[in-house]
Backbone as JSON Lines, residues from 0, in Angstrom:
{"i":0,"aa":"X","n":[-184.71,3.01,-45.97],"ca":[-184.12,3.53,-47.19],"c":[-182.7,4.01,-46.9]}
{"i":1,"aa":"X","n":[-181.58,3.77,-47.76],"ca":[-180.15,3.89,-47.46],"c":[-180.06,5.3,-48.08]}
{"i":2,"aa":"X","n":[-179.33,5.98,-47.0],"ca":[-178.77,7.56,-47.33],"c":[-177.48,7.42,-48.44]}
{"i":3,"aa":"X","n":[-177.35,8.0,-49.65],"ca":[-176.43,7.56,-50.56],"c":[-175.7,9.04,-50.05]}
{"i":4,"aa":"X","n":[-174.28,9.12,-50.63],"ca":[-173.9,10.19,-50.25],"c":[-173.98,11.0,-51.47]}
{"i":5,"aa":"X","n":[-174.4,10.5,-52.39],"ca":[-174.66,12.05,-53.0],"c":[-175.74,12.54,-52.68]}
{"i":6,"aa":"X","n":[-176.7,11.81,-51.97],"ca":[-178.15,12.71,-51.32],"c":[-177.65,13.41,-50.3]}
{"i":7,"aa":"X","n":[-176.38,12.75,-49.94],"ca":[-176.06,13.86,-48.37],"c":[-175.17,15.12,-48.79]}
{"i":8,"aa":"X","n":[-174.69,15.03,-49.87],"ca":[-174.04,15.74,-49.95],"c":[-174.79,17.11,-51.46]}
{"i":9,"aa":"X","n":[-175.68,16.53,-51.95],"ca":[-176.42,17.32,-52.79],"c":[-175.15,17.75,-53.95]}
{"i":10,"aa":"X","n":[-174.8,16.69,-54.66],"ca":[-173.49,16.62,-55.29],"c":[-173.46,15.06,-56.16]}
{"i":11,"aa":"X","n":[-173.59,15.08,-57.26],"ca":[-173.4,13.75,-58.41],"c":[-171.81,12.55,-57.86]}
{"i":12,"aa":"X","n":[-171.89,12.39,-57.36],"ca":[-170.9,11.06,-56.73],"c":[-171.09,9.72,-56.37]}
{"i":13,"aa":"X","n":[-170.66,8.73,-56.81],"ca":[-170.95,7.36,-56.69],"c":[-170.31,7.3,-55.23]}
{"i":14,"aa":"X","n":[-170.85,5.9,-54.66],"ca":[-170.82,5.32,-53.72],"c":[-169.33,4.82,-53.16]}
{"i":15,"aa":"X","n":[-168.83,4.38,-54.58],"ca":[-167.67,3.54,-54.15],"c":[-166.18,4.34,-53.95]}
{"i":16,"aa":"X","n":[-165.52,3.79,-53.49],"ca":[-163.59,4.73,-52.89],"c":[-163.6,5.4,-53.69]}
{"i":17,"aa":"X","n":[-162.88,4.26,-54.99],"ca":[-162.17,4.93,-56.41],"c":[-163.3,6.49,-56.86]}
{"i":18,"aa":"X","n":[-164.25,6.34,-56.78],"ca":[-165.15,7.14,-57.42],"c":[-165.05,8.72,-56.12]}
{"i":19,"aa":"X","n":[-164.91,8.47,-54.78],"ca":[-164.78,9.71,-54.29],"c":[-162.93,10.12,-54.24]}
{"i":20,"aa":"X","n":[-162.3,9.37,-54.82],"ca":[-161.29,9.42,-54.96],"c":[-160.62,10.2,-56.17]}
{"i":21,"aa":"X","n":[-161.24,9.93,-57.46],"ca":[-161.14,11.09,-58.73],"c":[-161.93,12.06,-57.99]}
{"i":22,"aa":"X","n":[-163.27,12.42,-57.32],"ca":[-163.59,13.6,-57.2],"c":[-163.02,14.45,-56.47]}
{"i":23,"aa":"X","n":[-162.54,13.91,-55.29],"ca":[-161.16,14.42,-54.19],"c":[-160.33,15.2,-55.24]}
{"i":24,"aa":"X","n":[-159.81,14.13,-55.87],"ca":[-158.26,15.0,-56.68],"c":[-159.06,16.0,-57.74]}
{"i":25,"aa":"X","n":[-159.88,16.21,-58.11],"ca":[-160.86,17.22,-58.95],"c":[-161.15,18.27,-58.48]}
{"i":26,"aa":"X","n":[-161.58,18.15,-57.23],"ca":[-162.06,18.82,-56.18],"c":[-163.77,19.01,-56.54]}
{"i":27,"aa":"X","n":[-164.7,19.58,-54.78],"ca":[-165.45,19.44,-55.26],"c":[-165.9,21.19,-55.17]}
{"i":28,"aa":"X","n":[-167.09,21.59,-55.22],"ca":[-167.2,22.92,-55.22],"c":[-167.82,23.62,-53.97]}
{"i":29,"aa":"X","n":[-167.92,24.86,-53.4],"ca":[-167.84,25.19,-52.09],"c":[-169.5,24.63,-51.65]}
{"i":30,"aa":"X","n":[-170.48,24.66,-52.57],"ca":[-171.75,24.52,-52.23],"c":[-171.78,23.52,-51.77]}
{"i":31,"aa":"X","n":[-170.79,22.33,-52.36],"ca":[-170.78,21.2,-51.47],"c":[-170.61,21.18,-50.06]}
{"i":32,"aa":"X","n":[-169.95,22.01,-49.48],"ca":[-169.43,21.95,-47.4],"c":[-171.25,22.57,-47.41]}
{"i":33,"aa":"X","n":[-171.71,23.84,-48.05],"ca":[-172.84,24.61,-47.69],"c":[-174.22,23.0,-47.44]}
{"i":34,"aa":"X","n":[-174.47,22.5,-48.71],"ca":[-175.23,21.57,-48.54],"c":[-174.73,20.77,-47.21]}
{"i":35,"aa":"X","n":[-173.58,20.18,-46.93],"ca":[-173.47,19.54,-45.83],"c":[-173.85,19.46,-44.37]}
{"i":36,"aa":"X","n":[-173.25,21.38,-44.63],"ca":[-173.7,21.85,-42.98],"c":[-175.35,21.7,-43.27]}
{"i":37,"aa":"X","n":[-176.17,22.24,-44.38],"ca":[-177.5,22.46,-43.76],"c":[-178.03,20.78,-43.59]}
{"i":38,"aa":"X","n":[-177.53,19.47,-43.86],"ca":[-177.71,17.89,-43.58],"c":[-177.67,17.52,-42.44]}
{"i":39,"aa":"X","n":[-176.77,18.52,-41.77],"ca":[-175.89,18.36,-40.41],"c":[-176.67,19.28,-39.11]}
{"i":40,"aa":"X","n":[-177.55,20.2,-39.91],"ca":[-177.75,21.68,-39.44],"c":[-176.86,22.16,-38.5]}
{"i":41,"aa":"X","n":[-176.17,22.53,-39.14],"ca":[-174.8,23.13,-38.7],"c":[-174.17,24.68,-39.82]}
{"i":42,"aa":"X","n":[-173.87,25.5,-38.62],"ca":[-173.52,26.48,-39.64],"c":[-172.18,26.04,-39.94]}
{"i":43,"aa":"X","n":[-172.09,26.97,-40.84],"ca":[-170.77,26.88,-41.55],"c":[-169.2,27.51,-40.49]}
{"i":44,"aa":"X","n":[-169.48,27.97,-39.34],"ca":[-168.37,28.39,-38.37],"c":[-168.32,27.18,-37.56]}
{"i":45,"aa":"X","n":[-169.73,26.41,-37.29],"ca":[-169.55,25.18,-36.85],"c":[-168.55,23.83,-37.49]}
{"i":46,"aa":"X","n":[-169.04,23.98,-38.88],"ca":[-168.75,22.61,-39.38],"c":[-167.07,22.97,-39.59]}
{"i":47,"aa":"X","n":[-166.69,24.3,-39.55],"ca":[-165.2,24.53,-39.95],"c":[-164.42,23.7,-39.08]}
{"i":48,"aa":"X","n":[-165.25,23.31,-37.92],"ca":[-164.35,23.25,-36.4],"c":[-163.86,21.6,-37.03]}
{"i":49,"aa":"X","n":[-164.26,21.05,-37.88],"ca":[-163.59,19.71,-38.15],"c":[-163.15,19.98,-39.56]}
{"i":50,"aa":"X","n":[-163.1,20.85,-40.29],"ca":[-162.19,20.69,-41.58],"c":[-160.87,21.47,-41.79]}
{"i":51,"aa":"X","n":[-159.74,21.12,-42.4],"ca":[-158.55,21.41,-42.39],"c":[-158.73,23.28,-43.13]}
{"i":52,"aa":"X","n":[-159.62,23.81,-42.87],"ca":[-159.21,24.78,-43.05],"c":[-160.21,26.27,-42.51]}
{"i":53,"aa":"X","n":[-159.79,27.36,-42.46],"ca":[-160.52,28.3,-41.27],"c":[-161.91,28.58,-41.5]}
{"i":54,"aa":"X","n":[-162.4,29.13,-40.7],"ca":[-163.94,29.6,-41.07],"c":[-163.57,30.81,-42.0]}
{"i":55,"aa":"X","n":[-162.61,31.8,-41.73],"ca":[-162.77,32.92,-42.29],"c":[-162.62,32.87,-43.67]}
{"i":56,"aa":"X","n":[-161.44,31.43,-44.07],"ca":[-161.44,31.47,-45.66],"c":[-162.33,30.94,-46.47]}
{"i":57,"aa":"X","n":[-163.49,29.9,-45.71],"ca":[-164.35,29.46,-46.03],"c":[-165.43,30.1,-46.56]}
{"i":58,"aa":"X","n":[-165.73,30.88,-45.83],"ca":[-166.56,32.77,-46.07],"c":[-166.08,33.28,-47.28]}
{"i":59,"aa":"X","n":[-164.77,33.26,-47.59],"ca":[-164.64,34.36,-48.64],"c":[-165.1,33.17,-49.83]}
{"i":60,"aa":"X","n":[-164.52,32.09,-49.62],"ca":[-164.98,31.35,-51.25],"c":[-166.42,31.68,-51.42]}
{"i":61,"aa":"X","n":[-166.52,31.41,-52.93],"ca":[-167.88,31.37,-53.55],"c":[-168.49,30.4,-53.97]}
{"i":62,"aa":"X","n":[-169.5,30.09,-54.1],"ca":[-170.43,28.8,-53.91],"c":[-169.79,27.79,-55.09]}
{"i":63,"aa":"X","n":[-169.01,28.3,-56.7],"ca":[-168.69,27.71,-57.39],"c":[-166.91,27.56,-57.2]}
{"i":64,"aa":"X","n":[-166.73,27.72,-56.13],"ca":[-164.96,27.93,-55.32],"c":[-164.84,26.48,-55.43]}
{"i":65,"aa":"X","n":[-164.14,26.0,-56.33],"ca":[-163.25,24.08,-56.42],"c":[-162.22,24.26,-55.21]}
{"i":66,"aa":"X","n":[-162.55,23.74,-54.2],"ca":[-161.7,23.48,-53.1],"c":[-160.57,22.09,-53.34]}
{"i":67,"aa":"X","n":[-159.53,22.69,-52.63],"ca":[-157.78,21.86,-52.88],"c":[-158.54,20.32,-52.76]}
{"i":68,"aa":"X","n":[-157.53,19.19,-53.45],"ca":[-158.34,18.23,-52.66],"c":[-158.12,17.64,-51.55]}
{"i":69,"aa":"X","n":[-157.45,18.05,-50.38],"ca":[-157.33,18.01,-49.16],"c":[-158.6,17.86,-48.54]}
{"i":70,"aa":"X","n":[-158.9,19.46,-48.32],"ca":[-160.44,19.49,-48.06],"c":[-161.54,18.68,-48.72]}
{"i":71,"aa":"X","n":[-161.15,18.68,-49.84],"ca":[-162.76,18.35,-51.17],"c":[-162.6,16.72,-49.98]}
{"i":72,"aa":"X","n":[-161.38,16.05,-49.61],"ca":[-161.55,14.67,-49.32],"c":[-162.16,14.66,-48.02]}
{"i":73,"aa":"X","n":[-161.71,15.76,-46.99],"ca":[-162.12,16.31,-45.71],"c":[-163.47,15.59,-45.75]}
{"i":74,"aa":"X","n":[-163.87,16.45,-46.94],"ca":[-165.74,16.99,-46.72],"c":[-166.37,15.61,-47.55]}
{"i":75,"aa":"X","n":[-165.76,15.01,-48.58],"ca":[-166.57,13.52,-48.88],"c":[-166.21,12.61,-47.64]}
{"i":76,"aa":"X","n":[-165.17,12.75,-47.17],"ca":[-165.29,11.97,-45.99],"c":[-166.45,11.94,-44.63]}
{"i":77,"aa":"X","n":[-166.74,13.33,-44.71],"ca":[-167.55,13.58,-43.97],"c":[-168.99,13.35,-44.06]}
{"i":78,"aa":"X","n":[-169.14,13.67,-45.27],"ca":[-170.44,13.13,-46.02],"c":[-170.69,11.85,-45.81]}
{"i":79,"aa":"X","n":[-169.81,11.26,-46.04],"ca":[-169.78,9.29,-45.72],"c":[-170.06,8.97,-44.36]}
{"i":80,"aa":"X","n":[-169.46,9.71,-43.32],"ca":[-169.75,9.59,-42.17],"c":[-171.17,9.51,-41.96]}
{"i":81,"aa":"X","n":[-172.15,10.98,-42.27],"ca":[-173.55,11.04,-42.23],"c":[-174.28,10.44,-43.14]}
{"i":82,"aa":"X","n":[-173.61,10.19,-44.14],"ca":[-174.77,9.12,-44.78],"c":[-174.65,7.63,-44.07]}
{"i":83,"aa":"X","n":[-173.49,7.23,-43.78],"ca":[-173.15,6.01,-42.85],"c":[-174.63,6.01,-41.86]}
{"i":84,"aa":"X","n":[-173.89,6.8,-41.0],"ca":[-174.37,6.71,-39.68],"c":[-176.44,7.45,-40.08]}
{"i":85,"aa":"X","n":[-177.02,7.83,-41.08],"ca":[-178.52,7.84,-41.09],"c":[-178.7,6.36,-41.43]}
{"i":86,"aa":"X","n":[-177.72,5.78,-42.39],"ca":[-178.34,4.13,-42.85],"c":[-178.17,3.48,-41.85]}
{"i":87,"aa":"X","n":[-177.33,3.82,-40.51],"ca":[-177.35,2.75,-40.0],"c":[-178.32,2.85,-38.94]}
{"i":88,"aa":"X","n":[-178.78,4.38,-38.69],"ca":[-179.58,4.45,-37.06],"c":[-180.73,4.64,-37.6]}
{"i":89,"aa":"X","n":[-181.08,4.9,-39.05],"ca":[-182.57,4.85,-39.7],"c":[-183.23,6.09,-40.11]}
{"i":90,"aa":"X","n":[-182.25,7.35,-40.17],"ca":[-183.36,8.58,-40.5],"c":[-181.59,9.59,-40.04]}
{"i":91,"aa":"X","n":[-181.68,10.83,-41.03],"ca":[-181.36,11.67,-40.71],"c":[-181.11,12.37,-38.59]}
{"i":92,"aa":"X","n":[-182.29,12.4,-38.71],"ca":[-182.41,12.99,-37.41],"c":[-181.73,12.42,-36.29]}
{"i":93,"aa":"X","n":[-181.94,11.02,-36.26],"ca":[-181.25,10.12,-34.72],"c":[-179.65,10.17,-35.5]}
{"i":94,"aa":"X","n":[-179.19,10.09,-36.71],"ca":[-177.76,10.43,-37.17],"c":[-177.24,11.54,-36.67]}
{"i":95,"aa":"X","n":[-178.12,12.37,-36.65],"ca":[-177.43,13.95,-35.78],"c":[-177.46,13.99,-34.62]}
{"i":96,"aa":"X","n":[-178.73,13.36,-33.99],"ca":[-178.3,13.16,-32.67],"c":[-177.4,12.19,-31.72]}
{"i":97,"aa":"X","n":[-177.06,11.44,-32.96],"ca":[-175.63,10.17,-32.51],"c":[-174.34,11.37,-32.85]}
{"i":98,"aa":"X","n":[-174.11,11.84,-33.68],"ca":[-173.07,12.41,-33.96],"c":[-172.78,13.6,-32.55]}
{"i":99,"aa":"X","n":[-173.92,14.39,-32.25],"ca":[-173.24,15.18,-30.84],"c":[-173.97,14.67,-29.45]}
{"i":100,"aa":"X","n":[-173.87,13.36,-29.27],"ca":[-174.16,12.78,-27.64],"c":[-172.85,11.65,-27.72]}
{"i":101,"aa":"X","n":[-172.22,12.02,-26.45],"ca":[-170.96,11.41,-25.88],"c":[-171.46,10.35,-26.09]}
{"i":102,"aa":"X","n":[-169.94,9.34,-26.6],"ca":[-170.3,7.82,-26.75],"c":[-169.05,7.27,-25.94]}
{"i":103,"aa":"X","n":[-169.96,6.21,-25.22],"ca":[-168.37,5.2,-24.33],"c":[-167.48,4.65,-24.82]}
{"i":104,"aa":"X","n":[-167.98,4.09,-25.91],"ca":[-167.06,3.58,-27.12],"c":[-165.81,4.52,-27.81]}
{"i":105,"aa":"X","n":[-166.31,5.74,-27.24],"ca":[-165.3,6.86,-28.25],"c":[-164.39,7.86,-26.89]}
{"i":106,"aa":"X","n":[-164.56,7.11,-25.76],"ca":[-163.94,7.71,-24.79],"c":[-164.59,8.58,-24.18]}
{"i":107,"aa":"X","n":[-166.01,9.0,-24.11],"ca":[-166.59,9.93,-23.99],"c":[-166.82,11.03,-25.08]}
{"i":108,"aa":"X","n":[-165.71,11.11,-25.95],"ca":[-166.43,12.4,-26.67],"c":[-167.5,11.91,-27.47]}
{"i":109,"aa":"X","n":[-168.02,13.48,-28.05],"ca":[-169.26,12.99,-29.73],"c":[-168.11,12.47,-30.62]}
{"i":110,"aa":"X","n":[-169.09,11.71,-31.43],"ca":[-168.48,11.52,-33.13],"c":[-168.42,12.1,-33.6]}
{"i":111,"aa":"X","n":[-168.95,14.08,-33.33],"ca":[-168.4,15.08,-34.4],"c":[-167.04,15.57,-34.22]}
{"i":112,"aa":"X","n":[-166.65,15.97,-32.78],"ca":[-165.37,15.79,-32.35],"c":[-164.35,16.06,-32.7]}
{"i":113,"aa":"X","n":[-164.87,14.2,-32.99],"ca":[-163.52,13.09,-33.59],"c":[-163.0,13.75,-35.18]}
{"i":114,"aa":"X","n":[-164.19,13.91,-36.01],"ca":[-164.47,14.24,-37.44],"c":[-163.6,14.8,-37.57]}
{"i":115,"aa":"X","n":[-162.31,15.74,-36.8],"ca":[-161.09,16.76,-37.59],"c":[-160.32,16.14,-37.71]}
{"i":116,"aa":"X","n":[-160.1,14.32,-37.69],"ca":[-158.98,13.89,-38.19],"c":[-159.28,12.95,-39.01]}
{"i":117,"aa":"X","n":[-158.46,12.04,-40.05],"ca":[-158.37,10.68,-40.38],"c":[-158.64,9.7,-39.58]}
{"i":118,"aa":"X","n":[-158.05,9.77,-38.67],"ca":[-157.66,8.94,-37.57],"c":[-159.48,8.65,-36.69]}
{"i":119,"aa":"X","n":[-160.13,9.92,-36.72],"ca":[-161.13,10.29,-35.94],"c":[-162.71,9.7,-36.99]}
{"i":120,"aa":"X","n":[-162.34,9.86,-37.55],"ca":[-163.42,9.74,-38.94],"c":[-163.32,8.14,-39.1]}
{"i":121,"aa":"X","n":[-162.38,7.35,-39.23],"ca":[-161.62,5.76,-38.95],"c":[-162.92,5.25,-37.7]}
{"i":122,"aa":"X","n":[-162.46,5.76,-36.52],"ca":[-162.76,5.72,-35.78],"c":[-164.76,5.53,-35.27]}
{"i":123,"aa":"X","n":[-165.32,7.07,-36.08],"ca":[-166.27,7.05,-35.73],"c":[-166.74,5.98,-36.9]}
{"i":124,"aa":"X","n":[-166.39,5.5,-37.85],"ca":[-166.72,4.7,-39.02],"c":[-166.61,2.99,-38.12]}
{"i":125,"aa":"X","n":[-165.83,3.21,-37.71],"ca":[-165.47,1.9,-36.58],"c":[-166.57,1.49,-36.08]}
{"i":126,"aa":"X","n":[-167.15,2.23,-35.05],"ca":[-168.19,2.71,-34.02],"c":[-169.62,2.46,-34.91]}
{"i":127,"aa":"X","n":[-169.93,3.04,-36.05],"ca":[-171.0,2.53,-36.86],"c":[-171.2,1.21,-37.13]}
{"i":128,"aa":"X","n":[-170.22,0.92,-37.4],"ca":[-169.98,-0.85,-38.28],"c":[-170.74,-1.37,-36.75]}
{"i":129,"aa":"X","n":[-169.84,-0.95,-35.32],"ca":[-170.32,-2.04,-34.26],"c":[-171.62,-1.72,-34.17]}
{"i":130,"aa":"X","n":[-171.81,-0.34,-34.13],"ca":[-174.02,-0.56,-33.84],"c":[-174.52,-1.07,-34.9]}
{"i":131,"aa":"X","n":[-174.06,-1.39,-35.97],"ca":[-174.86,-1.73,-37.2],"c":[-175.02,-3.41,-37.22]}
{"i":132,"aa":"X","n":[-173.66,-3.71,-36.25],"ca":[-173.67,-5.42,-36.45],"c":[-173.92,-5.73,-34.86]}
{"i":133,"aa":"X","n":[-174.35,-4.77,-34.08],"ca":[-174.69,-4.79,-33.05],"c":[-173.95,-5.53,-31.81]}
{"i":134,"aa":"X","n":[-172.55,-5.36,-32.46],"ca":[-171.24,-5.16,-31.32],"c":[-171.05,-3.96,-30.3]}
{"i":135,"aa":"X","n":[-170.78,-4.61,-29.27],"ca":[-170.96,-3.63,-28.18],"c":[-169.11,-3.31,-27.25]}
{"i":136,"aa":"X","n":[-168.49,-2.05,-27.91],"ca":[-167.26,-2.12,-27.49],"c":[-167.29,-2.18,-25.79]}
């Protein structure tokens, strides 16, 4: 069964760019990062360590807080990542445990890591496609 990202993200969003793309510039609301980390089981001082902005301001928002869409894109991006990577390794669980065990493909680090950049998120999205088509960097 394919992880959609609005199941990962516990948030009404279609699948496709354009569609997380109006919600980006909309922004989405803080419960959205909250649902994420608990997908991720990750607290929320954890999951800060890859989004463009601090733990401490993250704390003060409130669950209905519309975040800039910088972040709001941060965190659908991120969502895509884990719904990616459960459809492709088959279940939530081995997705979390791909995301923090060093991969050779990624230079040694995890794929959570990577997650604080564009560049890194590219990357671990890269890395899915090859286990999924079962290319071996």
């Amino acid at each position: 069964m394919s992880q959609t990202l609005a199941e990962t993200l516990h948030f009404k969003i279609g699948d496709s760019l354009k569609e997380m793309i109006d919600v980006a510039r909309k922004g989405v609301p803080m419960r959205t990062v909250e649902s994420l980390g608990r997908e991720l089981e990750l607290s929320l001082r954890d999951l800060s360590t890859v989004l463009p902005v601090s733990y401490r301001s993250l704390k003060r928002y409130s669950k209905d807080h519309v975040l800039d869409k910088e972040l709001s894109a941060h965190v659908l991006e991120l969502g895509r990542v884990f719904a990616q990577a459960t459809d492709t390794l088959g279940d939530p669980a081995r997705a979390r445990r791909w995301l923090f065990s060093p991969s050779k493909a990624l230079g040694g680090e995890t794929p959570f890591s990577l997650l604080d950049t564009t560049l890194g998120i590219e990357a671990v999205l890269d890395e899915l496609g090859r286990i999924e088509y079962g290319v071996y960097a």
